[in-house]
CSV table of C-alpha atoms and ligand atoms in Angstrom, one decimal:
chain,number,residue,atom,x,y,z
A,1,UNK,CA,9.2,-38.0,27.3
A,2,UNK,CA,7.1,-36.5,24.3
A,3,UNK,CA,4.1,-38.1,25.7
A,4,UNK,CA,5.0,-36.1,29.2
A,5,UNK,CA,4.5,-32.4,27.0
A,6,UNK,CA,1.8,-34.1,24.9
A,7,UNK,CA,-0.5,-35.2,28.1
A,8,UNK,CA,0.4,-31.8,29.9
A,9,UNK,CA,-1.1,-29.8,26.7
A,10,UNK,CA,-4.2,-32.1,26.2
A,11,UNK,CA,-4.7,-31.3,30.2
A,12,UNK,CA,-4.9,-27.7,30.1
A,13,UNK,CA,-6.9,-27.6,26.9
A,14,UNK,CA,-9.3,-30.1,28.9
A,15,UNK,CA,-9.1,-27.5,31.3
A,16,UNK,CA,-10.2,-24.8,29.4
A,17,UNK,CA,-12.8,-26.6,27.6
A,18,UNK,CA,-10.9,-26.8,24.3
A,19,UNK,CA,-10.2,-30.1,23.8
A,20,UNK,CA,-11.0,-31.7,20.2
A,21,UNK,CA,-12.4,-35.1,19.4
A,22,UNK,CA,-13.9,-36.6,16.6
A,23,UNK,CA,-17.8,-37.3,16.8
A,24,UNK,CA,-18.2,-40.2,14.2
A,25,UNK,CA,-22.1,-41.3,13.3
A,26,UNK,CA,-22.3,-44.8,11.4
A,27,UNK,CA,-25.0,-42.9,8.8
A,28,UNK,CA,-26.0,-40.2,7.0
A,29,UNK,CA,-27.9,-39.1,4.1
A,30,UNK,CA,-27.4,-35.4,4.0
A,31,UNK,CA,-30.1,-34.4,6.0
A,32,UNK,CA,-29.4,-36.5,9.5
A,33,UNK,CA,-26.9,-38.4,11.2
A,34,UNK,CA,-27.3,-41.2,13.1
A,35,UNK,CA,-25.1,-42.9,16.2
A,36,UNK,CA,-25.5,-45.4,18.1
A,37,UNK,CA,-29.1,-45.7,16.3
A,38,UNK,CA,-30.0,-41.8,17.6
A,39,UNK,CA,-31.4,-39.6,14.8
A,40,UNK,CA,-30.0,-35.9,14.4
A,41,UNK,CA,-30.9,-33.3,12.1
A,42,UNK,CA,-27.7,-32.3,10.7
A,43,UNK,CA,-27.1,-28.5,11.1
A,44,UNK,CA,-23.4,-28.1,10.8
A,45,UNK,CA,-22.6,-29.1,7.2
A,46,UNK,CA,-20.9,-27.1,4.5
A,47,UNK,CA,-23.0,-29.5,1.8
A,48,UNK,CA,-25.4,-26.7,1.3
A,49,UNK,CA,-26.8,-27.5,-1.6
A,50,UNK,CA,-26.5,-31.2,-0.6
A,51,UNK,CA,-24.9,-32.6,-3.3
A,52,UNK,CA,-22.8,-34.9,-1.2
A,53,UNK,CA,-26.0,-37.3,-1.4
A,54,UNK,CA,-26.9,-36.5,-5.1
A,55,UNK,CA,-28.1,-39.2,-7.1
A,56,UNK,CA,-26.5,-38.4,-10.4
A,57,UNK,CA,-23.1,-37.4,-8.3
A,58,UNK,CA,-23.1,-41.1,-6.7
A,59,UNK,CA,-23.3,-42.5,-9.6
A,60,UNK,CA,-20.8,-40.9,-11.4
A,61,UNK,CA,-18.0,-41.7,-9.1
A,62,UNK,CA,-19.0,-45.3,-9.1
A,63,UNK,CA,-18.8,-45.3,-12.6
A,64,UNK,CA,-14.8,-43.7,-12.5
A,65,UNK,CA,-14.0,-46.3,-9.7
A,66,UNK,CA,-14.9,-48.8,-12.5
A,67,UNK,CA,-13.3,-46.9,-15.4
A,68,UNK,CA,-10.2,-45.6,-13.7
A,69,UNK,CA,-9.8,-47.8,-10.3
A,70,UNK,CA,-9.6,-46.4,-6.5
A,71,UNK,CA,-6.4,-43.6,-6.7
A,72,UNK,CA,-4.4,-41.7,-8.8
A,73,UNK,CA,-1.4,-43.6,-8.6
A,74,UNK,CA,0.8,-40.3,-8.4
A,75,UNK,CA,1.2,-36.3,-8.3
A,76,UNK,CA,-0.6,-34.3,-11.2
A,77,UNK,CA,3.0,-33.8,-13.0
A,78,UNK,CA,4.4,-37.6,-12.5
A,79,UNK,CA,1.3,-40.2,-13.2
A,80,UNK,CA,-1.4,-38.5,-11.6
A,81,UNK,CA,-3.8,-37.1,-14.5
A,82,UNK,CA,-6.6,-38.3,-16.0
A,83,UNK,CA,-9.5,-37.3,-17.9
A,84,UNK,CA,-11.8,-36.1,-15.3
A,85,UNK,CA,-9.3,-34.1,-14.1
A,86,UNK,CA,-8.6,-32.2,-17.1
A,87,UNK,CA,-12.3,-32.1,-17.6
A,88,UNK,CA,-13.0,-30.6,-14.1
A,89,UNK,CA,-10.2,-27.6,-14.5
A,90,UNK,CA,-12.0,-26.8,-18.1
A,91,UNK,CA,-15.1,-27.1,-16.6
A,92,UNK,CA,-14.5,-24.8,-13.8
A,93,UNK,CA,-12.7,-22.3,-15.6
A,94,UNK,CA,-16.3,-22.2,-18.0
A,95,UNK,CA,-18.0,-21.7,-14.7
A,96,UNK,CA,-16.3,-18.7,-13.5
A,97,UNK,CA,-15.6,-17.2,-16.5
A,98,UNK,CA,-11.6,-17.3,-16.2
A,99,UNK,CA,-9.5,-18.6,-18.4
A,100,UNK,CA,-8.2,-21.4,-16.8
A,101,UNK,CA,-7.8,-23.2,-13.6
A,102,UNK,CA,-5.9,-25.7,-11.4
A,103,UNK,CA,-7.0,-28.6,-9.0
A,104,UNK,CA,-5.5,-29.0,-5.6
A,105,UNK,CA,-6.2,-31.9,-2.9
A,106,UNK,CA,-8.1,-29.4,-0.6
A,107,UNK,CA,-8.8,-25.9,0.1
A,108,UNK,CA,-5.9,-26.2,2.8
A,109,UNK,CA,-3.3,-27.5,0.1
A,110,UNK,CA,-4.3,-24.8,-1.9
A,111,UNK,CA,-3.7,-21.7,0.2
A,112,UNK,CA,-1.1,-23.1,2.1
A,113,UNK,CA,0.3,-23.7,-1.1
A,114,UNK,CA,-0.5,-20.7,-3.7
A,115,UNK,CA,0.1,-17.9,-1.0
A,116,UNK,CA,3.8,-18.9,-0.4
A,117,UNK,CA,4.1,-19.4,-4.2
A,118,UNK,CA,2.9,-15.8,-5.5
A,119,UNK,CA,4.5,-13.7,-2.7
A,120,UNK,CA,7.9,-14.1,-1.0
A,121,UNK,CA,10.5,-11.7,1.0
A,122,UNK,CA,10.5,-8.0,-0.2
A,123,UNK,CA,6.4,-8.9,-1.1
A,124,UNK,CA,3.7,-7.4,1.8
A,125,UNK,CA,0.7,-9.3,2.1
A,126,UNK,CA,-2.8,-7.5,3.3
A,127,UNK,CA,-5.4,-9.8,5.0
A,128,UNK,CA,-8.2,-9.8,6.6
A,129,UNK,CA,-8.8,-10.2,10.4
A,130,UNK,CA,-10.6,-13.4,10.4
A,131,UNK,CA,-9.4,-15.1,7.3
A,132,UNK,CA,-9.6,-18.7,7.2
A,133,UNK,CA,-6.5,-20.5,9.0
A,134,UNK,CA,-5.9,-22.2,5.5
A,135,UNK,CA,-5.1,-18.2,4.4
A,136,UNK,CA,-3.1,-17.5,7.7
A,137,UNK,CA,-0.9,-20.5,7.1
A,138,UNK,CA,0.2,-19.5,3.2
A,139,UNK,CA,0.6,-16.2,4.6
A,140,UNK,CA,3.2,-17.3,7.0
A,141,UNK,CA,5.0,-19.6,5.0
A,142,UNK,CA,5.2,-17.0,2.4
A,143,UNK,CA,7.8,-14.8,4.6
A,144,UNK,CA,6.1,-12.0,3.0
A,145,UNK,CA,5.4,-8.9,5.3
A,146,UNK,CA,2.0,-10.4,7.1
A,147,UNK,CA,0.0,-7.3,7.9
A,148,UNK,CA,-4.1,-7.7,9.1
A,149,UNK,CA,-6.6,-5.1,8.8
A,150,UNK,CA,-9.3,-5.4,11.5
A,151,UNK,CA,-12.4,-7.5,10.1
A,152,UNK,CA,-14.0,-5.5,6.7
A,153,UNK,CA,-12.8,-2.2,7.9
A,154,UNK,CA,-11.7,-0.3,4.8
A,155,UNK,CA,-10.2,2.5,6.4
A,156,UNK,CA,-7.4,0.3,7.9
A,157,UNK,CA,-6.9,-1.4,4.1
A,158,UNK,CA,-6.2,1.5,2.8
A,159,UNK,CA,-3.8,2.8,5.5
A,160,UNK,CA,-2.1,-0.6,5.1
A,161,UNK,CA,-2.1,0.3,1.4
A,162,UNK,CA,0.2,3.5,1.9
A,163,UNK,CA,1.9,2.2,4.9
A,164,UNK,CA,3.4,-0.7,2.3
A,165,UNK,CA,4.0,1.8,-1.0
A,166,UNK,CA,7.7,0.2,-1.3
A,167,UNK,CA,6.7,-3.5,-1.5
A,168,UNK,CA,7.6,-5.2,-4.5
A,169,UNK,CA,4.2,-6.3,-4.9
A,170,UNK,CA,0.9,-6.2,-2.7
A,171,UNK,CA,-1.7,-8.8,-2.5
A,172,UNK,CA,-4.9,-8.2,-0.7
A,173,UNK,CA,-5.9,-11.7,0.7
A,174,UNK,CA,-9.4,-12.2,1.9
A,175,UNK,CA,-12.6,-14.7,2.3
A,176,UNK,CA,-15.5,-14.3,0.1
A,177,UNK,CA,-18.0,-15.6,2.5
A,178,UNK,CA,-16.2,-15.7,6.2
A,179,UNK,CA,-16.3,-19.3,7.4
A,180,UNK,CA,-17.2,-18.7,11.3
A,181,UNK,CA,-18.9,-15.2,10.7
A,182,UNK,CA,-21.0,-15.6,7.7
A,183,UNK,CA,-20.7,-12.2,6.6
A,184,UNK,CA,-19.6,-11.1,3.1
A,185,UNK,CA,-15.9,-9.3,2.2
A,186,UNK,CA,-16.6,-6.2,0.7
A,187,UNK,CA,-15.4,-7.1,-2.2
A,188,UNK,CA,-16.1,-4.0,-4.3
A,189,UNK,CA,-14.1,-1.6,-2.5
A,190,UNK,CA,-11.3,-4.3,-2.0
A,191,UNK,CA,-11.3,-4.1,-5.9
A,192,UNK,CA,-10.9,-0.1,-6.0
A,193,UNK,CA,-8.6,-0.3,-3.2
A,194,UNK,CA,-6.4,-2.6,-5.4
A,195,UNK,CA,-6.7,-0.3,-8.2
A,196,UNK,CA,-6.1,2.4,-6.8
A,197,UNK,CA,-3.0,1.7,-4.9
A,198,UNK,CA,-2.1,-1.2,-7.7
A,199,UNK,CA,-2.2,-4.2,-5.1
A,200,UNK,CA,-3.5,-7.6,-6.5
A,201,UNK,CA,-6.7,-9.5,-4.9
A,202,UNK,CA,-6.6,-13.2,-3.8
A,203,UNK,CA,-10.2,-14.4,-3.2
A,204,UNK,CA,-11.0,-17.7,-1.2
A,205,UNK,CA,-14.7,-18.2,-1.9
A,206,UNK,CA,-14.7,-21.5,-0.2
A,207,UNK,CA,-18.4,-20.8,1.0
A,208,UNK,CA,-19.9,-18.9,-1.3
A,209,UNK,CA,-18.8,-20.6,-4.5
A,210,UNK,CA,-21.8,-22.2,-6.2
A,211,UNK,CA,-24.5,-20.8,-4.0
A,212,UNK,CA,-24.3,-17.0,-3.9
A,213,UNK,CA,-24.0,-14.7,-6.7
A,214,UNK,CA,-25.3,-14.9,-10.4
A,215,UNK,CA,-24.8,-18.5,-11.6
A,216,UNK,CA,-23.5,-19.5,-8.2
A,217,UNK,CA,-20.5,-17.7,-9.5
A,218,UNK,CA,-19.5,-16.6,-5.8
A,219,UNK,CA,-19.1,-13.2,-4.2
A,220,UNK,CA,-17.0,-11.9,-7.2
A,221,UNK,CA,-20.7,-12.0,-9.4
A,222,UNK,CA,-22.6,-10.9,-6.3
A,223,UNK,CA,-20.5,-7.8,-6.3
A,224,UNK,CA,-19.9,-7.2,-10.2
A,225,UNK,CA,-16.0,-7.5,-9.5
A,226,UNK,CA,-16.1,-11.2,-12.1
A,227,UNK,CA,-12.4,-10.2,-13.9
A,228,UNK,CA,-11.0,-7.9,-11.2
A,229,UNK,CA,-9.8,-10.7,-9.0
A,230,UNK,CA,-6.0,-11.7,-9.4
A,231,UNK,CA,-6.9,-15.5,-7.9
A,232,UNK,CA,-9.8,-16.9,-6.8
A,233,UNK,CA,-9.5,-19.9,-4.6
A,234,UNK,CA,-12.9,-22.1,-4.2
A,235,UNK,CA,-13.3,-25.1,-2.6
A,236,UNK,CA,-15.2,-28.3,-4.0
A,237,UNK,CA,-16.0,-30.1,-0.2
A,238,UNK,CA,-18.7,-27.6,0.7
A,239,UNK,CA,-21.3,-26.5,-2.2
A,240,UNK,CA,-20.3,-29.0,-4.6
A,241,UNK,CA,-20.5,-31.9,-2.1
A,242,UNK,CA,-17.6,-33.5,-2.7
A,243,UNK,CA,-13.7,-32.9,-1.7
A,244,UNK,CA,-10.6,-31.0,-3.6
A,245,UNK,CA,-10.1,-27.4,-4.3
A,246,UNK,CA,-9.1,-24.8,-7.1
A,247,UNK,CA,-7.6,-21.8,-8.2
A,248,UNK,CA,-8.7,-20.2,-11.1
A,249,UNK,CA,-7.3,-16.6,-13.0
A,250,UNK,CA,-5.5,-15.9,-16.1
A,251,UNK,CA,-3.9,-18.9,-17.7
A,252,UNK,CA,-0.5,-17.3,-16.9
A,253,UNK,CA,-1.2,-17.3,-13.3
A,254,UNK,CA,-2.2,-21.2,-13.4
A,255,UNK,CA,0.9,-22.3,-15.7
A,256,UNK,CA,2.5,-20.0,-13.0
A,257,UNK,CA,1.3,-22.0,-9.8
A,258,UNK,CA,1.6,-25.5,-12.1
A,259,UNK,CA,5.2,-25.1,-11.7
A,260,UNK,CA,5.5,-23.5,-8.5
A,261,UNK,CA,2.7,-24.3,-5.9
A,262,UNK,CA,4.6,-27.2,-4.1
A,263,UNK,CA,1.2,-28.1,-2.6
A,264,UNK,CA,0.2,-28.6,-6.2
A,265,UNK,CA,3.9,-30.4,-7.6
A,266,UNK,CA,4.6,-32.3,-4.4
A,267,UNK,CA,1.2,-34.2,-3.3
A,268,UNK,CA,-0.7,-37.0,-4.9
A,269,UNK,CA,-3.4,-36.3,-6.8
A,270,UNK,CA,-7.0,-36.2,-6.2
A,271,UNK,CA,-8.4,-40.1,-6.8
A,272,UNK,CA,-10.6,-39.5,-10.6
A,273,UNK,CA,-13.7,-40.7,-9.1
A,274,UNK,CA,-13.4,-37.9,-6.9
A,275,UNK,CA,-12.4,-35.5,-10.0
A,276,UNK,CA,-15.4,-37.5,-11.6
A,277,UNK,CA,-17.7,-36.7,-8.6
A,278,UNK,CA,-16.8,-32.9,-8.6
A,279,UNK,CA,-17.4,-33.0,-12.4
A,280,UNK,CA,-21.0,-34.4,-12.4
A,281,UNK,CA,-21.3,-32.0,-9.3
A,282,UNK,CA,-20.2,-28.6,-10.6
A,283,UNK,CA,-22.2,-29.6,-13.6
A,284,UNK,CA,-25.4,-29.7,-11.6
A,285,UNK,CA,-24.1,-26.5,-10.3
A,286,UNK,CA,-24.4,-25.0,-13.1
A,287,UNK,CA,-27.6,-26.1,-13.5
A,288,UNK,CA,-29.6,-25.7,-10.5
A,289,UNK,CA,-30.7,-22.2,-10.9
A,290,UNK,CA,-33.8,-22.6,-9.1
A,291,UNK,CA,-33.1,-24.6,-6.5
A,292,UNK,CA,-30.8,-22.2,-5.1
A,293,UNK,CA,-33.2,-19.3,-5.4
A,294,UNK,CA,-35.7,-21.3,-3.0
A,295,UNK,CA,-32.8,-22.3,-0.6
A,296,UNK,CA,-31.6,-18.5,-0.7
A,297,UNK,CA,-35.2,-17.9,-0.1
A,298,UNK,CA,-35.8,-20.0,3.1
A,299,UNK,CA,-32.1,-18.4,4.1
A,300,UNK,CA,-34.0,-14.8,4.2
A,301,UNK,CA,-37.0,-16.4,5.8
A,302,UNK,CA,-35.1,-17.8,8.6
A,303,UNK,CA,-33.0,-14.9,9.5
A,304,UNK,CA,-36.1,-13.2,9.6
A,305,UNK,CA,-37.6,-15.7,12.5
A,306,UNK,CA,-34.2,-15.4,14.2
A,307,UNK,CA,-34.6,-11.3,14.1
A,308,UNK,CA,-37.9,-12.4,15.7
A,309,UNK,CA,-36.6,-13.9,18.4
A,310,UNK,CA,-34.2,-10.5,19.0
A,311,UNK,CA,-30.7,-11.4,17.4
A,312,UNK,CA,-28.4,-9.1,16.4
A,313,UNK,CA,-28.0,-11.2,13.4
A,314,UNK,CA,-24.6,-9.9,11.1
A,315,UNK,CA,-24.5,-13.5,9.4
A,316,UNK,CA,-25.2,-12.5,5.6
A,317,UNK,CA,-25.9,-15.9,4.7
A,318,UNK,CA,-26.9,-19.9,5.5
A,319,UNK,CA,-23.5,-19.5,7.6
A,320,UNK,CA,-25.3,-18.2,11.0
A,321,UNK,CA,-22.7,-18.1,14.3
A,322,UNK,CA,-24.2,-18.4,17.3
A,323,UNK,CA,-21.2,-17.0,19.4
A,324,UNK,CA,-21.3,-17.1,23.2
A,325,UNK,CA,-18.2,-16.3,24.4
A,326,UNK,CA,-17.0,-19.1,26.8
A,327,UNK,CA,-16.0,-22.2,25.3
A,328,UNK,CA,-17.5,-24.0,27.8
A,329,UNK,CA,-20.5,-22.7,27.8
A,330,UNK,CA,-20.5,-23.1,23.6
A,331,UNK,CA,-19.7,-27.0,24.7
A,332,UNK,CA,-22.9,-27.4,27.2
A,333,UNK,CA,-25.1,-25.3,24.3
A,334,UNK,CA,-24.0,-27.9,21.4
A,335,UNK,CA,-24.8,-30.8,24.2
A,336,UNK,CA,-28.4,-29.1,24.8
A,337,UNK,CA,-29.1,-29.3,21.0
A,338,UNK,CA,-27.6,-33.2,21.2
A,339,UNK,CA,-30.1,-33.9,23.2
A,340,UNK,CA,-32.9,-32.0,21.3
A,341,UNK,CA,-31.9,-34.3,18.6
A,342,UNK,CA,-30.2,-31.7,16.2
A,343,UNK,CA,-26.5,-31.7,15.6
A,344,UNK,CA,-24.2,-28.5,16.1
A,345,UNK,CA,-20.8,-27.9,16.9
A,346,UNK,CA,-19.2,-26.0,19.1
A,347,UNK,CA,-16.3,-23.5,17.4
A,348,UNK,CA,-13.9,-22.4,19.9
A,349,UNK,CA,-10.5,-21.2,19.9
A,350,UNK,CA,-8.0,-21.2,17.7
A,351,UNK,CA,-10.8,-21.4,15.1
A,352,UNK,CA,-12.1,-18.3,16.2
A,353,UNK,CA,-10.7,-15.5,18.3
A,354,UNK,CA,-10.5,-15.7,21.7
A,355,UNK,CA,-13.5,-14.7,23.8
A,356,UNK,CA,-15.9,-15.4,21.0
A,357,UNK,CA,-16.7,-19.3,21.0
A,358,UNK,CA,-19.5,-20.4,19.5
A,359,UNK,CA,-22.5,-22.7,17.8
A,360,UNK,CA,-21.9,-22.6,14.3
A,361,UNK,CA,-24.8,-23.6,13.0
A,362,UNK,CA,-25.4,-24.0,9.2
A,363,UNK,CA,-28.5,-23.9,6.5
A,364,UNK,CA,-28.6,-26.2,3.9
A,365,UNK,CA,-31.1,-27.4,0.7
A,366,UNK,CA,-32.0,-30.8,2.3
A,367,UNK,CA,-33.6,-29.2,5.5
A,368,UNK,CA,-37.1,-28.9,5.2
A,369,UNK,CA,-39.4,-26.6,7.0
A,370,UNK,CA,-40.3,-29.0,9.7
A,371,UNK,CA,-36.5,-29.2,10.7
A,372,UNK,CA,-36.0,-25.0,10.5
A,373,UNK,CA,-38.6,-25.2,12.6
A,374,UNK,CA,-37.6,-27.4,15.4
A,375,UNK,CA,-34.2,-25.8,15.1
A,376,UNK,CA,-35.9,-22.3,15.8
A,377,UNK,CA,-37.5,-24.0,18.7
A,378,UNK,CA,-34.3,-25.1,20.1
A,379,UNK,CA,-32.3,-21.7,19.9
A,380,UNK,CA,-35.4,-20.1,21.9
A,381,UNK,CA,-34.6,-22.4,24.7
A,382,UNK,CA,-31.2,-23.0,24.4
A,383,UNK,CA,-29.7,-19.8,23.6
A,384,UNK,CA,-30.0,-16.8,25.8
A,385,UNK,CA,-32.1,-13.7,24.2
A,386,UNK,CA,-29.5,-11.2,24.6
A,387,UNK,CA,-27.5,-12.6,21.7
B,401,PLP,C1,-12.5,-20.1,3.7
B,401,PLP,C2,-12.0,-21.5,3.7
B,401,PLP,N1,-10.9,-21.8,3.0
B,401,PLP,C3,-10.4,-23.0,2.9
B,401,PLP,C4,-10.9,-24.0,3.6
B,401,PLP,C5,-10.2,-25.4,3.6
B,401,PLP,O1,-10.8,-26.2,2.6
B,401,PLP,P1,-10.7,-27.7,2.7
B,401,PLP,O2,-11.7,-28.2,3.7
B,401,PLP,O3,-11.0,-28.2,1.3
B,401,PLP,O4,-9.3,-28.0,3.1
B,401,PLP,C6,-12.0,-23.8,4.4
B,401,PLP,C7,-12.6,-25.0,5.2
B,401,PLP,O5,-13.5,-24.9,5.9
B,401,PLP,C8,-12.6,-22.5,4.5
B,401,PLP,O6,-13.6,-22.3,5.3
């Protein structure tokens, strides 16, 4: 009976060129993937920095597997901590310059988690347009008043701001980095909106965190906001190359969400060598100072060959959408880069609004020139000029 309404819905999303499936490659070494003995260049990875593949990382979470075994054994309150991940939440807090923060198992757990924890009934919650669905999802759980402001526009915030004046408290939700778009929040006036009208700021800086701002402090240092955000939420599968996520704020607000965040209370936690990874990881994040200047730099260099070729490029960063429209025609552009031997996904809907399906295709440290280059080659005859 179920499997009657489950083949009906897989049919219609075949249909409408929106079915999912996994694409799994039997190696890869942060710069290509290989299946069935076909090279691609890998173009679609959040490992920007490409740590995943890091020496010093690999070795540290084979060392924990030695030390501390393969999992946790339990959730972080029961018998789930261990050193490294005590040392990870100091550690991160030192990065960010907060004064203390909190592991989760993902960036999922975390907002689904956090959001429902720190606003409830009576609360009104102020988000962005095209917020991650990780931020949607806390949002709705949180049965807070769920209000969205069309994508960065100000103007709406603020008339959001006075519409909610008799909310017992306000929190501006918003990505850092947007994770289909690739442009920036502006963060700065989401700040003096807050102030002004006395709302509190929840940042997810999944993308940006350890790549963009001073230090790879995220969007908070890029915008000289560092100590106006309530929560910051980062993730620790994309820069930092591994898996896990974290909040970080006041101390309060992390005692707060250690005894409330049932994403946090009620789920095992991360294995240590993964906590062990992260460590070694954020530690070479907070090191690398120069490497990400020349990645930043060959980010600048190839939205510049991409203005060449005549797109209308709003990407801000090494997050750059290729959006087409139809999701079928997103599918047969990801297959024409298959062939071409780079790799690319296809974003359609619900990951991104309707009408606006694209190629997400993403920058990373462990391209080299050569493989910007055949990429560029590709999108000129692939991708149709008007975009
Ligand atoms: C902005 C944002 N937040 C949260 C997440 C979820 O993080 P995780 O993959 O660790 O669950 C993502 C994932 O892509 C994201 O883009």
């Amino acid at each position: 009976m179920a499997d009657e309404i489950f083949s009906t819905v897989l049919g219609e999303l075949e249909e409408n060129g929106l079915l999912r499936r996994t694409v799994s490659f039997e190696a890869c070494d942060g710069r290509t993937l290989t299946r069935n003995g076909k090279q691609y260049l890998l173009f679609c990875s959040n490992d920007y920095l490409g740590l995943s593949h890091e020496r010093r990382v690999k070795d540290a979470v084979i060392e924990a597997v030695a030390q501390y075994g393969f999992g946790s054994g339990g959730s972080r309150l029961i018998a789930g901590t261990r050193t490294p991940h005590e040392r990870l939440e100091s550690q991160l807090k030192d990065f960010l310059r907060t004064e203390a923060a909190l592991l989760f198992s993902s960036g999922y757990c975390a907002n689904s988690g956090i959001i429902p924890a720190i606003a409830g009934k009576g609360d009104a919650i102020l988000a962005d347009r095209l917020n991650h669905a990780s931020l949607v999802d806390g949002c709705l759980l949180s049965r807070a008043e769920f209000l969205r402001y069309p994508h960065r526009d100000m103007a709406a915030l603020e008339k959001l701001l006075k519409k909610t004046s008799s909310a017992k408290s306000r929190w501006i939700i918003s990505d850092g980095l947007f994770s289909m778009d690739g442009d920036l929040a502006p963060l700065d006036d989401i700040c003096g909106l807050a102030q002004k009208y006395g709302a509190r700021v929840y940042l997810d800086d999944a993308h940006a965190f350890g790549v963009l701002g001073d230090g790879g402090r995220g969007t908070p240092a890029m915008f000289g906001v560092e100590g106006k955000i309530d929560l910051i939420v980062g993730t620790l599968g994309k820069a930092a190359g591994g898996m896990g996520a974290f909040a970080a704020g006041s101390k309060i607000a992390v005692d707060f969400l250690l005894n409330r965040a049932r994403s946090f209370i009620f789920s095992t936690a991360m294995p240590p060598a993964v906590a062990a990874g992260n460590l070694k990881a954020v530690e070479i994040l907070g090191e690398c100072g120069a490497e990400r200047a020349d990645f930043l730099l060959t980010v600048n260099s190839f939205h510049t060959e991409l203005k060449r070729l005549n797109f209308a490029l709003k990407a801000e960063g090494y997050i750059i959408p290729l959006v087409l429209g139809n999701a079928s025609d997103a599918l047969n552009a990801a297959r024409a880069f298959w062939d071409e031997g780079i790799y690319l996904q296809a974003v359609r809907p619900p990951a991104v609004p309707e009408g606006t399906a694209r190629l997400r295709l993403t920058l990373t440290a462990r391209q080299t020139d050569e493989d910007r280059g055949v990429m560029l080659g590709a999108i000129r005859r692939i991708i149709p000029p008007a975009l």
